[in-house]
Amino acid sequence: MREQDLLNNAFSASQLKQVKEIYHIDELLLEKQKIQDMNCRIGFILLGVCLLLMLLFYLRIKRT
């Protein structure tokens, strides 16, 4: 019985370690996704600003 308890504890510790590792990997993947989302958002904002500036310059040139 004692050997079974030791085996169960060792197995539980191993499972707990694996779960913690998986959880940590999930946290890292989530952080990576957040960074990618932020980069996309910044890219779209820069693209929008460039398009707006191009439109303003076009309208200014067209008026003169």
PDB file of N, CA and C in Angstrom:
ATOM      1  N   MET A   1       0.823  -1.200   0.000  1.00  0.00           N
ATOM      2  CA  MET A   1       0.000   0.000   0.000  1.00  0.00           C
ATOM      3  C   MET A   1       0.866   1.262   0.000  1.00  0.00           C
ATOM      4  N   ARG A   2       1.923   1.250   0.810  1.00  0.00           N
ATOM      5  CA  ARG A   2       2.799   2.410   0.893  1.00  0.00           C
ATOM      6  C   ARG A   2       3.489   2.654  -0.452  1.00  0.00           C
ATOM      7  N   GLU A   3       3.904   1.572  -1.113  1.00  0.00           N
ATOM      8  CA  GLU A   3       4.540   1.722  -2.422  1.00  0.00           C
ATOM      9  C   GLU A   3       3.564   2.330  -3.424  1.00  0.00           C
ATOM     10  N   GLN A   4       2.315   1.915  -3.339  1.00  0.00           N
ATOM     11  CA  GLN A   4       1.292   2.462  -4.241  1.00  0.00           C
ATOM     12  C   GLN A   4       1.092   3.958  -3.992  1.00  0.00           C
ATOM     13  N   ASP A   5       1.080   4.355  -2.723  1.00  0.00           N
ATOM     14  CA  ASP A   5       0.948   5.773  -2.389  1.00  0.00           C
ATOM     15  C   ASP A   5       2.134   6.577  -2.915  1.00  0.00           C
ATOM     16  N   LEU A   6       3.338   6.024  -2.745  1.00  0.00           N
ATOM     17  CA  LEU A   6       4.531   6.705  -3.248  1.00  0.00           C
ATOM     18  C   LEU A   6       4.477   6.835  -4.768  1.00  0.00           C
ATOM     19  N   LEU A   7       4.032   5.766  -5.415  1.00  0.00           N
ATOM     20  CA  LEU A   7       3.909   5.787  -6.871  1.00  0.00           C
ATOM     21  C   LEU A   7       2.875   6.818  -7.305  1.00  0.00           C
ATOM     22  N   ASN A   8       1.750   6.852  -6.608  1.00  0.00           N
ATOM     23  CA  ASN A   8       0.705   7.832  -6.932  1.00  0.00           C
ATOM     24  C   ASN A   8       1.200   9.258  -6.731  1.00  0.00           C
ATOM     25  N   ASN A   9       1.934   9.483  -5.644  1.00  0.00           N
ATOM     26  CA  ASN A   9       2.479  10.820  -5.381  1.00  0.00           C
ATOM     27  C   ASN A   9       3.485  11.223  -6.451  1.00  0.00           C
ATOM     28  N   ALA A  10       4.350  10.289  -6.829  1.00  0.00           N
ATOM     29  CA  ALA A  10       5.344  10.574  -7.861  1.00  0.00           C
ATOM     30  C   ALA A  10       4.652  10.852  -9.190  1.00  0.00           C
ATOM     31  N   PHE A  11       3.645  10.049  -9.501  1.00  0.00           N
ATOM     32  CA  PHE A  11       2.913  10.237 -10.749  1.00  0.00           C
ATOM     33  C   PHE A  11       2.162  11.565 -10.727  1.00  0.00           C
ATOM     34  N   SER A  12       1.569  11.888  -9.597  1.00  0.00           N
ATOM     35  CA  SER A  12       0.847  13.154  -9.468  1.00  0.00           C
ATOM     36  C   SER A  12       1.800  14.339  -9.596  1.00  0.00           C
ATOM     37  N   ALA A  13       2.981  14.219  -9.007  1.00  0.00           N
ATOM     38  CA  ALA A  13       3.971  15.291  -9.110  1.00  0.00           C
ATOM     39  C   ALA A  13       4.404  15.464 -10.561  1.00  0.00           C
ATOM     40  N   SER A  14       4.592  14.343 -11.249  1.00  0.00           N
ATOM     41  CA  SER A  14       4.978  14.400 -12.658  1.00  0.00           C
ATOM     42  C   SER A  14       3.869  15.035 -13.494  1.00  0.00           C
ATOM     43  N   GLN A  15       2.634  14.640 -13.225  1.00  0.00           N
ATOM     44  CA  GLN A  15       1.505  15.223 -13.948  1.00  0.00           C
ATOM     45  C   GLN A  15       1.386  16.716 -13.661  1.00  0.00           C
ATOM     46  N   LEU A  16       1.561  17.087 -12.409  1.00  0.00           N
ATOM     47  CA  LEU A  16       1.482  18.493 -12.027  1.00  0.00           C
ATOM     48  C   LEU A  16       2.557  19.305 -12.747  1.00  0.00           C
ATOM     49  N   LYS A  17       3.748  18.751 -12.830  1.00  0.00           N
ATOM     50  CA  LYS A  17       4.835  19.433 -13.534  1.00  0.00           C
ATOM     51  C   LYS A  17       4.486  19.613 -15.012  1.00  0.00           C
ATOM     52  N   GLN A  18       3.925  18.566 -15.626  1.00  0.00           N
ATOM     53  CA  GLN A  18       3.540  18.654 -17.034  1.00  0.00           C
ATOM     54  C   GLN A  18       2.447  19.694 -17.242  1.00  0.00           C
ATOM     55  N   VAL A  19       1.480  19.717 -16.347  1.00  0.00           N
ATOM     56  CA  VAL A  19       0.394  20.694 -16.462  1.00  0.00           C
ATOM     57  C   VAL A  19       0.945  22.106 -16.333  1.00  0.00           C
ATOM     58  N   LYS A  20       1.863  22.308 -15.393  1.00  0.00           N
ATOM     59  CA  LYS A  20       2.468  23.632 -15.222  1.00  0.00           C
ATOM     60  C   LYS A  20       3.251  24.032 -16.470  1.00  0.00           C
ATOM     61  N   GLU A  21       3.973  23.080 -17.068  1.00  0.00           N
ATOM     62  CA  GLU A  21       4.730  23.376 -18.282  1.00  0.00           C
ATOM     63  C   GLU A  21       3.790  23.739 -19.426  1.00  0.00           C
ATOM     64  N   ILE A  22       2.703  22.990 -19.567  1.00  0.00           N
ATOM     65  CA  ILE A  22       1.731  23.274 -20.625  1.00  0.00           C
ATOM     66  C   ILE A  22       1.099  24.641 -20.396  1.00  0.00           C
ATOM     67  N   TYR A  23       0.758  24.933 -19.147  1.00  0.00           N
ATOM     68  CA  TYR A  23       0.162  26.229 -18.816  1.00  0.00           C
ATOM     69  C   TYR A  23       1.140  27.356 -19.138  1.00  0.00           C
ATOM     70  N   HIS A  24       2.417  27.140 -18.825  1.00  0.00           N
ATOM     71  CA  HIS A  24       3.429  28.160 -19.114  1.00  0.00           C
ATOM     72  C   HIS A  24       3.565  28.350 -20.625  1.00  0.00           C
ATOM     73  N   ILE A  25       3.546  27.251 -21.372  1.00  0.00           N
ATOM     74  CA  ILE A  25       3.618  27.341 -22.832  1.00  0.00           C
ATOM     75  C   ILE A  25       2.415  28.113 -23.359  1.00  0.00           C
ATOM     76  N   ASP A  26       1.233  27.825 -22.812  1.00  0.00           N
ATOM     77  CA  ASP A  26       0.034  28.547 -23.232  1.00  0.00           C
ATOM     78  C   ASP A  26       0.154  30.036 -22.937  1.00  0.00           C
ATOM     79  N   GLU A  27       0.720  30.378 -21.782  1.00  0.00           N
ATOM     80  CA  GLU A  27       0.920  31.796 -21.444  1.00  0.00           C
ATOM     81  C   GLU A  27       1.877  32.458 -22.433  1.00  0.00           C
ATOM     82  N   LEU A  28       2.949  31.750 -22.791  1.00  0.00           N
ATOM     83  CA  LEU A  28       3.909  32.303 -23.745  1.00  0.00           C
ATOM     84  C   LEU A  28       3.275  32.486 -25.120  1.00  0.00           C
ATOM     85  N   LEU A  29       2.464  31.508 -25.542  1.00  0.00           N
ATOM     86  CA  LEU A  29       1.790  31.624 -26.832  1.00  0.00           C
ATOM     87  C   LEU A  29       0.798  32.780 -26.828  1.00  0.00           C
ATOM     88  N   LEU A  30       0.108  32.964 -25.722  1.00  0.00           N
ATOM     89  CA  LEU A  30      -0.830  34.081 -25.608  1.00  0.00           C
ATOM     90  C   LEU A  30      -0.083  35.410 -25.677  1.00  0.00           C
ATOM     91  N   GLU A  31       1.048  35.493 -25.003  1.00  0.00           N
ATOM     92  CA  GLU A  31       1.853  36.718 -25.035  1.00  0.00           C
ATOM     93  C   GLU A  31       2.361  36.984 -26.452  1.00  0.00           C
ATOM     94  N   LYS A  32       2.784  35.926 -27.143  1.00  0.00           N
ATOM     95  CA  LYS A  32       3.243  36.067 -28.528  1.00  0.00           C
ATOM     96  C   LYS A  32       2.111  36.581 -29.407  1.00  0.00           C
ATOM     97  N   GLN A  33       0.910  36.052 -29.219  1.00  0.00           N
ATOM     98  CA  GLN A  33      -0.248  36.485 -30.000  1.00  0.00           C
ATOM     99  C   GLN A  33      -0.574  37.946 -29.722  1.00  0.00           C
ATOM    100  N   LYS A  34      -0.459  38.353 -28.462  1.00  0.00           N
ATOM    101  CA  LYS A  34      -0.710  39.757 -28.114  1.00  0.00           C
ATOM    102  C   LYS A  34       0.282  40.677 -28.815  1.00  0.00           C
ATOM    103  N   ILE A  35       1.546  40.254 -28.861  1.00  0.00           N
ATOM    104  CA  ILE A  35       2.578  41.061 -29.522  1.00  0.00           C
ATOM    105  C   ILE A  35       2.295  41.151 -31.016  1.00  0.00           C
ATOM    106  N   GLN A  36       1.914  40.019 -31.633  1.00  0.00           N
ATOM    107  CA  GLN A  36       1.595  40.023 -33.059  1.00  0.00           C
ATOM    108  C   GLN A  36       0.387  40.913 -33.346  1.00  0.00           C
ATOM    109  N   ASP A  37      -0.622  40.847 -32.488  1.00  0.00           N
ATOM    110  CA  ASP A  37      -1.800  41.698 -32.662  1.00  0.00           C
ATOM    111  C   ASP A  37      -1.425  43.169 -32.565  1.00  0.00           C
ATOM    112  N   MET A  38      -0.572  43.502 -31.606  1.00  0.00           N
ATOM    113  CA  MET A  38      -0.139  44.890 -31.443  1.00  0.00           C
ATOM    114  C   MET A  38       0.646  45.348 -32.673  1.00  0.00           C
ATOM    115  N   ASN A  39       1.509  44.481 -33.203  1.00  0.00           N
ATOM    116  CA  ASN A  39       2.272  44.834 -34.402  1.00  0.00           C
ATOM    117  C   ASN A  39       1.345  45.070 -35.587  1.00  0.00           C
ATOM    118  N   CYS A  40       0.328  44.222 -35.742  1.00  0.00           N
ATOM    119  CA  CYS A  40      -0.643  44.413 -36.828  1.00  0.00           C
ATOM    120  C   CYS A  40      -1.393  45.724 -36.654  1.00  0.00           C
ATOM    121  N   ARG A  41      -1.795  46.020 -35.445  1.00  0.00           N
ATOM    122  CA  ARG A  41      -2.528  47.254 -35.168  1.00  0.00           C
ATOM    123  C   ARG A  41      -1.660  48.466 -35.509  1.00  0.00           C
ATOM    124  N   ILE A  42      -0.399  48.428 -35.094  1.00  0.00           N
ATOM    125  CA  ILE A  42       0.514  49.538 -35.395  1.00  0.00           C
ATOM    126  C   ILE A  42       0.702  49.672 -36.902  1.00  0.00           C
ATOM    127  N   GLY A  43       0.824  48.536 -37.588  1.00  0.00           N
ATOM    128  CA  GLY A  43       0.976  48.563 -39.045  1.00  0.00           C
ATOM    129  C   GLY A  43      -0.222  49.188 -39.733  1.00  0.00           C
ATOM    130  N   PHE A  44      -1.425  48.819 -39.300  1.00  0.00           N
ATOM    131  CA  PHE A  44      -2.626  49.395 -39.902  1.00  0.00           C
ATOM    132  C   PHE A  44      -2.743  50.888 -39.606  1.00  0.00           C
ATOM    133  N   ILE A  45      -2.362  51.287 -38.421  1.00  0.00           N
ATOM    134  CA  ILE A  45      -2.402  52.715 -38.081  1.00  0.00           C
ATOM    135  C   ILE A  45      -1.419  53.491 -38.953  1.00  0.00           C
ATOM    136  N   LEU A  46      -0.203  52.967 -39.107  1.00  0.00           N
ATOM    137  CA  LEU A  46       0.785  53.638 -39.960  1.00  0.00           C
ATOM    138  C   LEU A  46       0.314  53.695 -41.409  1.00  0.00           C
ATOM    139  N   LEU A  47      -0.282  52.615 -41.880  1.00  0.00           N
ATOM    140  CA  LEU A  47      -0.809  52.594 -43.240  1.00  0.00           C
ATOM    141  C   LEU A  47      -1.912  53.639 -43.405  1.00  0.00           C
ATOM    142  N   GLY A  48      -2.790  53.727 -42.421  1.00  0.00           N
ATOM    143  CA  GLY A  48      -3.858  54.730 -42.469  1.00  0.00           C
ATOM    144  C   GLY A  48      -3.310  56.145 -42.475  1.00  0.00           C
ATOM    145  N   VAL A  49      -2.302  56.400 -41.652  1.00  0.00           N
ATOM    146  CA  VAL A  49      -1.690  57.733 -41.610  1.00  0.00           C
ATOM    147  C   VAL A  49      -1.045  58.054 -42.955  1.00  0.00           C
ATOM    148  N   CYS A  50      -0.347  57.090 -43.533  1.00  0.00           N
ATOM    149  CA  CYS A  50       0.282  57.317 -44.843  1.00  0.00           C
ATOM    150  C   CYS A  50      -0.768  57.611 -45.911  1.00  0.00           C
ATOM    151  N   LEU A  51      -1.853  56.848 -45.916  1.00  0.00           N
ATOM    152  CA  LEU A  51      -2.914  57.089 -46.895  1.00  0.00           C
ATOM    153  C   LEU A  51      -3.551  58.463 -46.693  1.00  0.00           C
ATOM    154  N   LEU A  52      -3.748  58.853 -45.455  1.00  0.00           N
ATOM    155  CA  LEU A  52      -4.316  60.169 -45.166  1.00  0.00           C
ATOM    156  C   LEU A  52      -3.380  61.279 -45.643  1.00  0.00           C
ATOM    157  N   LEU A  53      -2.088  61.116 -45.376  1.00  0.00           N
ATOM    158  CA  LEU A  53      -1.117  62.122 -45.835  1.00  0.00           C
ATOM    159  C   LEU A  53      -1.081  62.196 -47.355  1.00  0.00           C
ATOM    160  N   MET A  54      -1.133  61.039 -48.008  1.00  0.00           N
ATOM    161  CA  MET A  54      -1.153  61.029 -49.476  1.00  0.00           C
ATOM    162  C   MET A  54      -2.388  61.757 -50.002  1.00  0.00           C
ATOM    163  N   LEU A  55      -3.532  61.524 -49.383  1.00  0.00           N
ATOM    164  CA  LEU A  55      -4.764  62.190 -49.803  1.00  0.00           C
ATOM    165  C   LEU A  55      -4.658  63.697 -49.602  1.00  0.00           C
ATOM    166  N   LEU A  56      -4.130  64.110 -48.453  1.00  0.00           N
ATOM    167  CA  LEU A  56      -3.980  65.545 -48.192  1.00  0.00           C
ATOM    168  C   LEU A  56      -3.031  66.202 -49.188  1.00  0.00           C
ATOM    169  N   PHE A  57      -1.907  65.563 -49.485  1.00  0.00           N
ATOM    170  CA  PHE A  57      -0.974  66.120 -50.463  1.00  0.00           C
ATOM    171  C   PHE A  57      -1.599  66.163 -51.852  1.00  0.00           C
ATOM    172  N   TYR A  58      -2.356  65.134 -52.200  1.00  0.00           N
ATOM    173  CA  TYR A  58      -3.031  65.100 -53.504  1.00  0.00           C
ATOM    174  C   TYR A  58      -4.023  66.254 -53.616  1.00  0.00           C
ATOM    175  N   LEU A  59      -4.824  66.452 -52.571  1.00  0.00           N
ATOM    176  CA  LEU A  59      -5.798  67.545 -52.603  1.00  0.00           C
ATOM    177  C   LEU A  59      -5.108  68.901 -52.649  1.00  0.00           C
ATOM    178  N   ARG A  60      -3.980  69.032 -51.969  1.00  0.00           N
ATOM    179  CA  ARG A  60      -3.247  70.304 -51.977  1.00  0.00           C
ATOM    180  C   ARG A  60      -2.674  70.583 -53.364  1.00  0.00           C
ATOM    181  N   ILE A  61      -2.124  69.547 -53.994  1.00  0.00           N
ATOM    182  CA  ILE A  61      -1.552  69.714 -55.334  1.00  0.00           C
ATOM    183  C   ILE A  61      -2.659  70.010 -56.342  1.00  0.00           C
ATOM    184  N   LYS A  62      -3.786  69.362 -56.185  1.00  0.00           N
ATOM    185  CA  LYS A  62      -4.898  69.542 -57.118  1.00  0.00           C
ATOM    186  C   LYS A  62      -5.446  70.967 -57.054  1.00  0.00           C
ATOM    187  N   ARG A  63      -5.437  71.597 -55.872  1.00  0.00           N
ATOM    188  CA  ARG A  63      -5.956  72.956 -55.710  1.00  0.00           C
ATOM    189  C   ARG A  63      -5.060  73.999 -56.359  1.00  0.00           C
ATOM    190  N   THR A  64      -3.775  73.728 -56.424  1.00  0.00           N
ATOM    191  CA  THR A  64      -2.855  74.749 -56.955  1.00  0.00           C
ATOM    192  C   THR A  64      -2.677  74.661 -58.434  1.00  0.00           C
TER     193      THR A  64
END
